PDB file of C-alpha atoms in Angstrom:
ATOM      1  CA  MET A   1      80.911 102.102  77.064  1.00 52.00           C
ATOM      2  CA  THR A   2      80.645  98.786  78.850  1.00 60.00           C
ATOM      3  CA  GLY A   3      80.021  98.262  82.561  1.00 65.00           C
ATOM      4  CA  TYR A   4      83.570  97.152  83.374  1.00 70.00           C
ATOM      5  CA  SER A   5      85.311  98.351  86.487  1.00 62.00           C
ATOM      6  CA  TYR A   6      88.987  98.043  87.212  1.00 58.00           C
ATOM      7  CA  GLN A   7      90.879  97.741  90.442  1.00 57.00           C
ATOM      8  CA  LEU A   8      94.578  98.390  90.707  1.00 55.00           C
ATOM      9  CA  ILE A   9      96.320  95.690  92.710  1.00 58.00           C
ATOM     10  CA  CYS A  10      99.703  96.403  94.236  1.00 59.00           C
ATOM     11  CA  ASP A  11     101.900  93.746  95.796  1.00 62.00           C
ATOM     12  CA  ASN A  12     103.984  96.226  97.769  1.00 71.00           C
ATOM     13  CA  VAL A  13     101.427  97.772 100.098  1.00 81.00           C
ATOM     14  CA  PRO A  14     103.249  99.942 102.642  1.00 91.00           C
ATOM     15  CA  ASN A  15     102.979  98.839 106.251  1.00 95.00           C
ATOM     16  CA  ALA A  16     103.430 100.454 109.634  1.00 96.00           C
ATOM     17  CA  VAL A  17     104.390  98.948 112.981  1.00 96.00           C
ATOM     18  CA  THR A  18     102.414 100.216 115.950  1.00 96.00           C
ATOM     19  CA  LEU A  19     103.621  99.606 119.499  1.00 97.00           C
ATOM     20  CA  THR A  20     100.695  99.492 121.932  1.00 97.00           C
ATOM     21  CA  ASP A  21     102.296  98.257 125.182  1.00 97.00           C
ATOM     22  CA  PHE A  22     105.935  97.887 126.179  1.00 95.00           C
ATOM     23  CA  GLY A  23     105.354  95.132 128.741  1.00 95.00           C
ATOM     24  CA  PRO A  24     107.608  94.293 131.698  1.00 96.00           C
ATOM     25  CA  ARG A  25     111.003  94.398 129.929  1.00 96.00           C
ATOM     26  CA  VAL A  26     111.417  98.082 129.064  1.00 95.00           C
ATOM     27  CA  ILE A  27     115.169  97.957 128.428  1.00 95.00           C
ATOM     28  CA  GLU A  28     114.809  95.026 126.018  1.00 96.00           C
ATOM     29  CA  VAL A  29     112.058  96.839 124.106  1.00 97.00           C
ATOM     30  CA  VAL A  30     114.208  99.974 123.846  1.00 96.00           C
ATOM     31  CA  LYS A  31     117.091  97.860 122.508  1.00 95.00           C
ATOM     32  CA  VAL A  32     114.813  96.361 119.836  1.00 96.00           C
ATOM     33  CA  LEU A  33     113.613  99.844 118.884  1.00 96.00           C
ATOM     34  CA  ARG A  34     117.194 101.011 118.570  1.00 96.00           C
ATOM     35  CA  ARG A  35     118.159  98.042 116.416  1.00 95.00           C
ATOM     36  CA  ARG A  36     115.094  98.199 114.155  1.00 95.00           C
ATOM     37  CA  THR A  37     114.510 101.958 113.858  1.00 93.00           C
ATOM     38  CA  GLY A  38     117.841 103.637 114.516  1.00 93.00           C
ATOM     39  CA  LEU A  39     116.440 105.624 117.444  1.00 93.00           C
ATOM     40  CA  THR A  40     118.830 106.452 120.250  1.00 94.00           C
ATOM     41  CA  LEU A  41     118.246 104.821 123.611  1.00 91.00           C
ATOM     42  CA  TRP A  42     116.866 108.111 124.943  1.00 94.00           C
ATOM     43  CA  GLN A  43     114.508 108.541 121.958  1.00 95.00           C
ATOM     44  CA  GLY A  44     113.307 104.946 122.286  1.00 92.00           C
ATOM     45  CA  ARG A  45     112.580 105.374 125.996  1.00 92.00           C
ATOM     46  CA  SER A  46     110.831 108.682 125.323  1.00 94.00           C
ATOM     47  CA  LEU A  47     108.640 107.018 122.695  1.00 94.00           C
ATOM     48  CA  LEU A  48     107.364 104.538 125.281  1.00 93.00           C
ATOM     49  CA  ASP A  49     105.780 107.419 127.207  1.00 94.00           C
ATOM     50  CA  ARG A  50     103.523 108.203 124.209  1.00 94.00           C
ATOM     51  CA  LEU A  51     101.910 104.841 123.436  1.00 95.00           C
ATOM     52  CA  PRO A  52     100.291 103.772 121.211  1.00 96.00           C
ATOM     53  CA  ALA A  53     102.932 104.933 118.763  1.00 96.00           C
ATOM     54  CA  THR A  54     103.965 104.127 115.215  1.00 95.00           C
ATOM     55  CA  VAL A  55     107.577 102.991 115.374  1.00 95.00           C
ATOM     56  CA  LEU A  56     108.068 102.167 111.679  1.00 94.00           C
ATOM     57  CA  ASP A  57     106.216 103.716 108.781  1.00 94.00           C
ATOM     58  CA  ASP A  58     106.058 102.860 105.071  1.00 93.00           C
ATOM     59  CA  VAL A  59     108.022  99.595 105.297  1.00 94.00           C
ATOM     60  CA  SER A  60     107.673  96.237 103.568  1.00 93.00           C
ATOM     61  CA  GLU A  61     105.464  93.562 105.060  1.00 92.00           C
ATOM     62  CA  GLU A  62     108.493  91.361 105.769  1.00 94.00           C
ATOM     63  CA  ARG A  63     110.318  94.087 107.697  1.00 95.00           C
ATOM     64  CA  ALA A  64     107.175  95.033 109.616  1.00 96.00           C
ATOM     65  CA  GLU A  65     106.404  91.441 110.607  1.00 96.00           C
ATOM     66  CA  ALA A  66     110.015  90.777 111.649  1.00 97.00           C
ATOM     67  CA  THR A  67     109.963  93.871 113.861  1.00 97.00           C
ATOM     68  CA  VAL A  68     106.663  92.855 115.463  1.00 97.00           C
ATOM     69  CA  ARG A  69     107.969  89.330 116.124  1.00 97.00           C
ATOM     70  CA  GLU A  70     111.055  90.746 117.805  1.00 97.00           C
ATOM     71  CA  LEU A  71     108.977  93.114 119.964  1.00 97.00           C
ATOM     72  CA  LEU A  72     106.600  90.316 120.947  1.00 97.00           C
ATOM     73  CA  ALA A  73     109.565  88.126 121.887  1.00 97.00           C
ATOM     74  CA  VAL A  74     110.642  90.655 124.527  1.00 97.00           C
ATOM     75  CA  GLY A  75     107.145  91.014 125.989  1.00 97.00           C
ATOM     76  CA  ALA A  76     105.813  94.066 124.140  1.00 97.00           C
ATOM     77  CA  LYS A  77     102.519  94.286 122.274  1.00 97.00           C
ATOM     78  CA  ALA A  78     102.776  95.473 118.689  1.00 97.00           C
ATOM     79  CA  GLN A  79     100.975  95.035 115.417  1.00 96.00           C
ATOM     80  CA  VAL A  80     101.400  95.491 111.677  1.00 96.00           C
ATOM     81  CA  ARG A  81      98.971  97.856 110.010  1.00 93.00           C
ATOM     82  CA  GLN A  82      98.598  98.221 106.274  1.00 89.00           C
ATOM     83  CA  GLN A  83      98.583 101.794 105.079  1.00 80.00           C
ATOM     84  CA  ALA A  84      96.179 103.068 102.456  1.00 70.00           C
TER      85      ALA A  84
END
């Protein structure tokens, strides 16, 4: 046996969006959450009381980055995290 090692490379690594701070425009953040996640307004507002929170899980990098951009645009702090 030779000393070769192999590493599986996957282009579609699942991502998560984590919201860490909702900022000064709570209603706008809740509207983005509703649009991007399907949460009701009440569920979105309730989620803000439990930060940091994962708002999207197991999504493509494009969808995760678009959601983070939209949250940042309304004053929230969010980030994309790759899942193992």
